[in-house]
Tab-separated table of C-alpha atoms in Angstrom:
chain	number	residue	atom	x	y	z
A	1	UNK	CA	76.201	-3.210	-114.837
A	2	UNK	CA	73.575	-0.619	-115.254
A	3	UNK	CA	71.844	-1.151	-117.976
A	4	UNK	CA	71.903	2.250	-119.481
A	5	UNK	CA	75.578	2.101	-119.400
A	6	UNK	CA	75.861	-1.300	-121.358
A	7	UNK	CA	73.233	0.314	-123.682
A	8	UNK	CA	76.368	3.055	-123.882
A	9	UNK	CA	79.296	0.216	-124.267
A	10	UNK	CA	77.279	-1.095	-127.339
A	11	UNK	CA	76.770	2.466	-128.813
A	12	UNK	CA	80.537	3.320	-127.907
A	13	UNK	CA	81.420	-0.463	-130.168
A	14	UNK	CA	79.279	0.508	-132.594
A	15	UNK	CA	80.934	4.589	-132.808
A	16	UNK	CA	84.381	2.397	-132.549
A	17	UNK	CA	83.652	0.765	-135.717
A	18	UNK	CA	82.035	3.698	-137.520
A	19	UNK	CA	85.668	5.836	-137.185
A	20	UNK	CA	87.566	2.831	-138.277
A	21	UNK	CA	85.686	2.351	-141.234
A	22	UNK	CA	85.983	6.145	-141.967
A	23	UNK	CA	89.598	5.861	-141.334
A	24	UNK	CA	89.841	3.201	-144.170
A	25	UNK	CA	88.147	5.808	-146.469
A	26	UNK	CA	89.995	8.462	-145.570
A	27	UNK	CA	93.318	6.401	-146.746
A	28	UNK	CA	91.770	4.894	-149.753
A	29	UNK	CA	92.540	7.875	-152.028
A	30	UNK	CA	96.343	8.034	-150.484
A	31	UNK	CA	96.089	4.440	-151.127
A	32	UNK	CA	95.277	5.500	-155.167
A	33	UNK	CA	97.497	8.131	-155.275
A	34	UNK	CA	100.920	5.859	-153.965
A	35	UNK	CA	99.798	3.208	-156.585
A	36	UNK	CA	99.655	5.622	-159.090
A	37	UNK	CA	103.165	7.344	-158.354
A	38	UNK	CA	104.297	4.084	-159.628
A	39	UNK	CA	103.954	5.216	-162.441
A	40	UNK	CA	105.546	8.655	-162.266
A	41	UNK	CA	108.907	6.649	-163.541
A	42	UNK	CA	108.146	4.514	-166.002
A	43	UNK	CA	105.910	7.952	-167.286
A	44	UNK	CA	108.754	10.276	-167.145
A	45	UNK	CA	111.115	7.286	-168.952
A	46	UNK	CA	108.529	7.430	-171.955
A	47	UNK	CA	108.637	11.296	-172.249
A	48	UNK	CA	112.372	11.712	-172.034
A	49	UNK	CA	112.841	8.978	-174.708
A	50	UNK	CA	110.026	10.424	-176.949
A	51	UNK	CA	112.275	13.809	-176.402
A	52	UNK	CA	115.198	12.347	-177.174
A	53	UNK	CA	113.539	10.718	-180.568
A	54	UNK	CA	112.105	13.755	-181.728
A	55	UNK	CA	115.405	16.245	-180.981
A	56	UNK	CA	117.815	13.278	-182.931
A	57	UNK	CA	114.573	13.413	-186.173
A	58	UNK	CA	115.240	17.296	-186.065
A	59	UNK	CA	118.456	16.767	-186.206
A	60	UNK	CA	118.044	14.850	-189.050
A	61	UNK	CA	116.292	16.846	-191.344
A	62	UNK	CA	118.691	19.781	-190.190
A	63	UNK	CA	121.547	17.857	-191.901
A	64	UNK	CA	119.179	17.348	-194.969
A	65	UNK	CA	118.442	20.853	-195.437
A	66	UNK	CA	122.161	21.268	-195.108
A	67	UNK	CA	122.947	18.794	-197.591
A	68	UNK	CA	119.677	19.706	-199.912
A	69	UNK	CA	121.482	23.906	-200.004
A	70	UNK	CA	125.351	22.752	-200.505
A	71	UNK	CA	123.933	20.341	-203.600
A	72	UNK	CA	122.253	22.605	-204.830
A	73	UNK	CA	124.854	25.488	-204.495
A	74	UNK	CA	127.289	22.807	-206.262
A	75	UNK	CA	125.074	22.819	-209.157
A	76	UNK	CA	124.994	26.300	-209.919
A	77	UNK	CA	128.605	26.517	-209.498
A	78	UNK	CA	129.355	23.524	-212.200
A	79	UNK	CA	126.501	25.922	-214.652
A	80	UNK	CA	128.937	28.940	-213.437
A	81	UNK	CA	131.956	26.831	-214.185
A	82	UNK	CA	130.404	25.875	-218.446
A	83	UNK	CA	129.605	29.532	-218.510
A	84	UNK	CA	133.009	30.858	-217.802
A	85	UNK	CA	135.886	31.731	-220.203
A	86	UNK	CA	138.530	32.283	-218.041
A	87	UNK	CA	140.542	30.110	-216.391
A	88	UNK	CA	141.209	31.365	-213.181
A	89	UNK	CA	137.575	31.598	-212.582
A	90	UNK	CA	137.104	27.960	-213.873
A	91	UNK	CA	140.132	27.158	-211.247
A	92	UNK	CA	138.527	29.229	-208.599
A	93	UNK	CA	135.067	27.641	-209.249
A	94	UNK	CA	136.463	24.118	-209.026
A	95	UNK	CA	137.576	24.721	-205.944
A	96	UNK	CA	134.786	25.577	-204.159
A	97	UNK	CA	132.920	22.552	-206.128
A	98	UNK	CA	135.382	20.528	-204.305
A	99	UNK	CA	135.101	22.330	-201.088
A	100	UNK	CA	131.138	21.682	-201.377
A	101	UNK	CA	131.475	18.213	-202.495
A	102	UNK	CA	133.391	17.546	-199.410
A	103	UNK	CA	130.982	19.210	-196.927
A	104	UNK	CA	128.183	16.922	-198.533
A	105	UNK	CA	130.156	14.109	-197.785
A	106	UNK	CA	130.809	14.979	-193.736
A	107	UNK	CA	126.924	15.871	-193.764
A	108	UNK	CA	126.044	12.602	-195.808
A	109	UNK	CA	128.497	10.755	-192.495
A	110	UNK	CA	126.802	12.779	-190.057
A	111	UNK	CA	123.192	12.125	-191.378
A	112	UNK	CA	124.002	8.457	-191.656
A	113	UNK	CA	125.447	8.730	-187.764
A	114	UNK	CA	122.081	10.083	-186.701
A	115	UNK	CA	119.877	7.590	-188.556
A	116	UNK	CA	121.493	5.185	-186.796
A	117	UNK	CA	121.303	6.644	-183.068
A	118	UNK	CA	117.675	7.077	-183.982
A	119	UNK	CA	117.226	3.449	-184.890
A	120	UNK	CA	118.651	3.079	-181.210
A	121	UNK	CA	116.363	5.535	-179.440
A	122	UNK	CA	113.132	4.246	-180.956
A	123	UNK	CA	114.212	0.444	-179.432
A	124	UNK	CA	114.577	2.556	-176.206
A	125	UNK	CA	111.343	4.207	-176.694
A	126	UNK	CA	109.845	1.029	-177.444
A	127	UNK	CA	111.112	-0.897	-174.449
A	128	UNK	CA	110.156	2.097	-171.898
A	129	UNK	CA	106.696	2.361	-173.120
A	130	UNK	CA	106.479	-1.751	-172.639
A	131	UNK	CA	107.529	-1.062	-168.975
A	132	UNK	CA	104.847	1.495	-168.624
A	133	UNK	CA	102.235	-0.518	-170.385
A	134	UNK	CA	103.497	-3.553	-167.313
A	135	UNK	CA	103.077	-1.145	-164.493
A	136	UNK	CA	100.350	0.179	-165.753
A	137	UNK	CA	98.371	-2.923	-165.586
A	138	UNK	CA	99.284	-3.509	-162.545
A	139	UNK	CA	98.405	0.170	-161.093
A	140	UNK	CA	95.014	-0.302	-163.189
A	141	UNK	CA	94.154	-3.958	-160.791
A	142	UNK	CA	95.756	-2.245	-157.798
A	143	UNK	CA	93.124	0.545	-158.252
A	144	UNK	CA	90.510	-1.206	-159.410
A	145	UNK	CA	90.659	-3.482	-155.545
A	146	UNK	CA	90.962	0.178	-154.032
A	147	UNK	CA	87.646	0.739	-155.554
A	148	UNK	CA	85.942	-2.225	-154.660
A	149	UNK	CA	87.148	-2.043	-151.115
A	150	UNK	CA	86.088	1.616	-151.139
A	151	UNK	CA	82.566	0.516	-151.944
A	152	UNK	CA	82.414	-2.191	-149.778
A	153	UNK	CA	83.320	0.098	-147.296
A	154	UNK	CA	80.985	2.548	-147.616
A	155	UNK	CA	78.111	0.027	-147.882
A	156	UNK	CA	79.679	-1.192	-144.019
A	157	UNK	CA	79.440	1.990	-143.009
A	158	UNK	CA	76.018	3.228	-143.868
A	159	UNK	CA	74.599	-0.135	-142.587
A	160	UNK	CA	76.660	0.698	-138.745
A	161	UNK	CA	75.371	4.692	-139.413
A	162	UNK	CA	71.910	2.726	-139.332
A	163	UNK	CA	72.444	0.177	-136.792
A	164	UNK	CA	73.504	3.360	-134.412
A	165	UNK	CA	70.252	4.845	-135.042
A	166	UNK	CA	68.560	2.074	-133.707
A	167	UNK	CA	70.903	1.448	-131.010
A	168	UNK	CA	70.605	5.062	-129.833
A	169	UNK	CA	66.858	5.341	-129.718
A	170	UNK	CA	66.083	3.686	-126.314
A	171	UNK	CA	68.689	5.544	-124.380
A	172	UNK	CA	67.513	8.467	-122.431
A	173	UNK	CA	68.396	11.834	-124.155
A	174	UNK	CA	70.174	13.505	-121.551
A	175	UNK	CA	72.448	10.836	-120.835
A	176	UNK	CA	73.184	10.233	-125.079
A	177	UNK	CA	74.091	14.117	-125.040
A	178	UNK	CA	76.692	13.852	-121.954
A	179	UNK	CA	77.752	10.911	-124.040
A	180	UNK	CA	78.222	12.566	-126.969
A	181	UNK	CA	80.225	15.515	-125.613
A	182	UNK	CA	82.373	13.374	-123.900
A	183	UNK	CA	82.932	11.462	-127.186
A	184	UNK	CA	83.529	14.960	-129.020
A	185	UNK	CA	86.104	15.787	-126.071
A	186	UNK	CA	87.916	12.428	-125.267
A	187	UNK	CA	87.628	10.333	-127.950
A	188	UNK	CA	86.757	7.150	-128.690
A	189	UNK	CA	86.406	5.680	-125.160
A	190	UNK	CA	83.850	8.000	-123.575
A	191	UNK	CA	82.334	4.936	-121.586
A	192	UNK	CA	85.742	3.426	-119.526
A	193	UNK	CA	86.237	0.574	-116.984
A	194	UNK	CA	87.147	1.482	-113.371
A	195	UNK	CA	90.177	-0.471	-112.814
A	196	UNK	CA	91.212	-1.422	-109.072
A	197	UNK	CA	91.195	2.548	-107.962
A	198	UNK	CA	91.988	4.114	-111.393
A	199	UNK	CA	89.591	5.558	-114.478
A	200	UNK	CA	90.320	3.059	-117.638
A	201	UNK	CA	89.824	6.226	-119.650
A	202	UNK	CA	92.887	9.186	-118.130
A	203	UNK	CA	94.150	6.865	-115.657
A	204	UNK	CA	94.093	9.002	-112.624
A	205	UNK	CA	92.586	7.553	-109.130
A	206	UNK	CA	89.267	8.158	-108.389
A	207	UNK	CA	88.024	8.930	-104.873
A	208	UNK	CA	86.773	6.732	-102.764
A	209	UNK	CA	83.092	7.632	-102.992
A	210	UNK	CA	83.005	7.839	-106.916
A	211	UNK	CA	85.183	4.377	-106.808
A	212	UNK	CA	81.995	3.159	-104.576
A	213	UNK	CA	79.127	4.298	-106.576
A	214	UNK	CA	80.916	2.832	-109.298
A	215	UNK	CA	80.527	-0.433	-107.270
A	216	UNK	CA	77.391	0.086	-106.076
A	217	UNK	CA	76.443	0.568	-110.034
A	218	UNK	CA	72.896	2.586	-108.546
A	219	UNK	CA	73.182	5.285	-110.465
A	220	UNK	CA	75.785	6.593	-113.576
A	221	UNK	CA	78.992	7.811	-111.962
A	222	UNK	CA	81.562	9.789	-113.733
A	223	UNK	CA	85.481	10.400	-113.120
A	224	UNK	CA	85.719	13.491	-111.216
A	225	UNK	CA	89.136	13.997	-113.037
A	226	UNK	CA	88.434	13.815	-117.201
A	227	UNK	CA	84.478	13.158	-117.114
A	228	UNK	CA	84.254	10.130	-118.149
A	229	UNK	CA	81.214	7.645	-117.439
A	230	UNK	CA	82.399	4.380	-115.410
A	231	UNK	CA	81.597	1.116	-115.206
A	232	UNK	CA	82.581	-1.784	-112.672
A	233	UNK	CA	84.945	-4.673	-114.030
């Protein structure tokens, strides 16, 4: 094998290693953001019992008020009642004590009904924010490895970035530029094997005189079809 071109194949292992490591930063934050929609459930649990909570507690004092004005309108009705010298109003006025008095008793059941549904929804607030506390623990390790591996992976990185630079440095520049295009246009395999008849890189035969320089490995020889730069196996 020429040498320039195994010069290439270690530059082209090295450039194979750089992408994947990019790769596995470039999925790192998808990584964060999947571990975090965990949480999106166990969130929207918390809020819709904190909702509920807060709706039943206005509720509550609602029915207070309520109960607070129809007292209140009871006892100026009893000082209306003293104050009155006829009996027909007296009659009328005891009526609508009585009509009152029974109104703050449905409120009183109704107020008592709701104190009890909120003793219910604060155990259900309680036991959703538990679950979110749990999975957020274990979001909180799962991101906290996502950011160790994204460090350790950017430390791999810049040490290959640096290795390239020195692997780069003895090999002509003309040749490192046809390289480089060729890695810009094909991909990751801009160096490929000649296999039998066939480039390793598109596949398609190769004449007969590129499939013998090849052979001859005198001089770099390229596949007449995508480019590439061959090498004999």
């Amino acid at each position: 094998m020429l040498p320039e071109v195994e010069s290439l194949l270690v530059v082209q292992n090295r450039d194979q290693k750089i992408d994947a490591l990019r790769k596995e930063l470039e999925l790192i934050p998808r990584e964060k953001a999947r571990a975090e929609e965990k949480l999106s459930n166990d969130t929207q649990a918390v809020a819709t019992a904190k909702a509920a909570l807060q709706e039943n507690e206005v509720a509550i004092k609602s029915v207070e008020l309520d109960i607070s004005t129809r007292r209140n309108t009871i006892d100026r009705l009893k000082v209306q009642q003293f104050e009155t010298k006829k009996n027909d109003e007296y009659t009328a006025i005891a009526k609508e004590i009585v009509n009152y008095t029974e109104m703050v008793d449905e409120l009183e059941t109704q107020e008592l009904e709701l104190m009890e549904k909120s003793d219910v929804l604060k155990e259900k607030l309680e036991l959703a924010q538990k679950a979110l506390g749990q999975t957020q623990s274990v979001v909180d390790e799962d991101i906290a490895l996502l950011d160790q591996k994204a460090g350790e992976t950017k430390k791999r990185l810049e040490e290959a970035l640096a290795e390239r630079e020195t692997l780069v440095e003895p090999i002509d520049e003309n040749l490192l530029a046809l390289y480089d295009r060729l890695r810009n246009s094909k991909g990751t395999d801009p160096v490929a094997p000649l296999k039998g008849s066939q480039c390793g890189g598109c596949h398609m035969k190769v004449t007969s005189s590129t499939a013998a320089s090849v052979q001859a490995e005198k001089a770099i020889s390229q596949c007449e079809n995508c480019g590439r730069i061959l090498y004999a196996t």
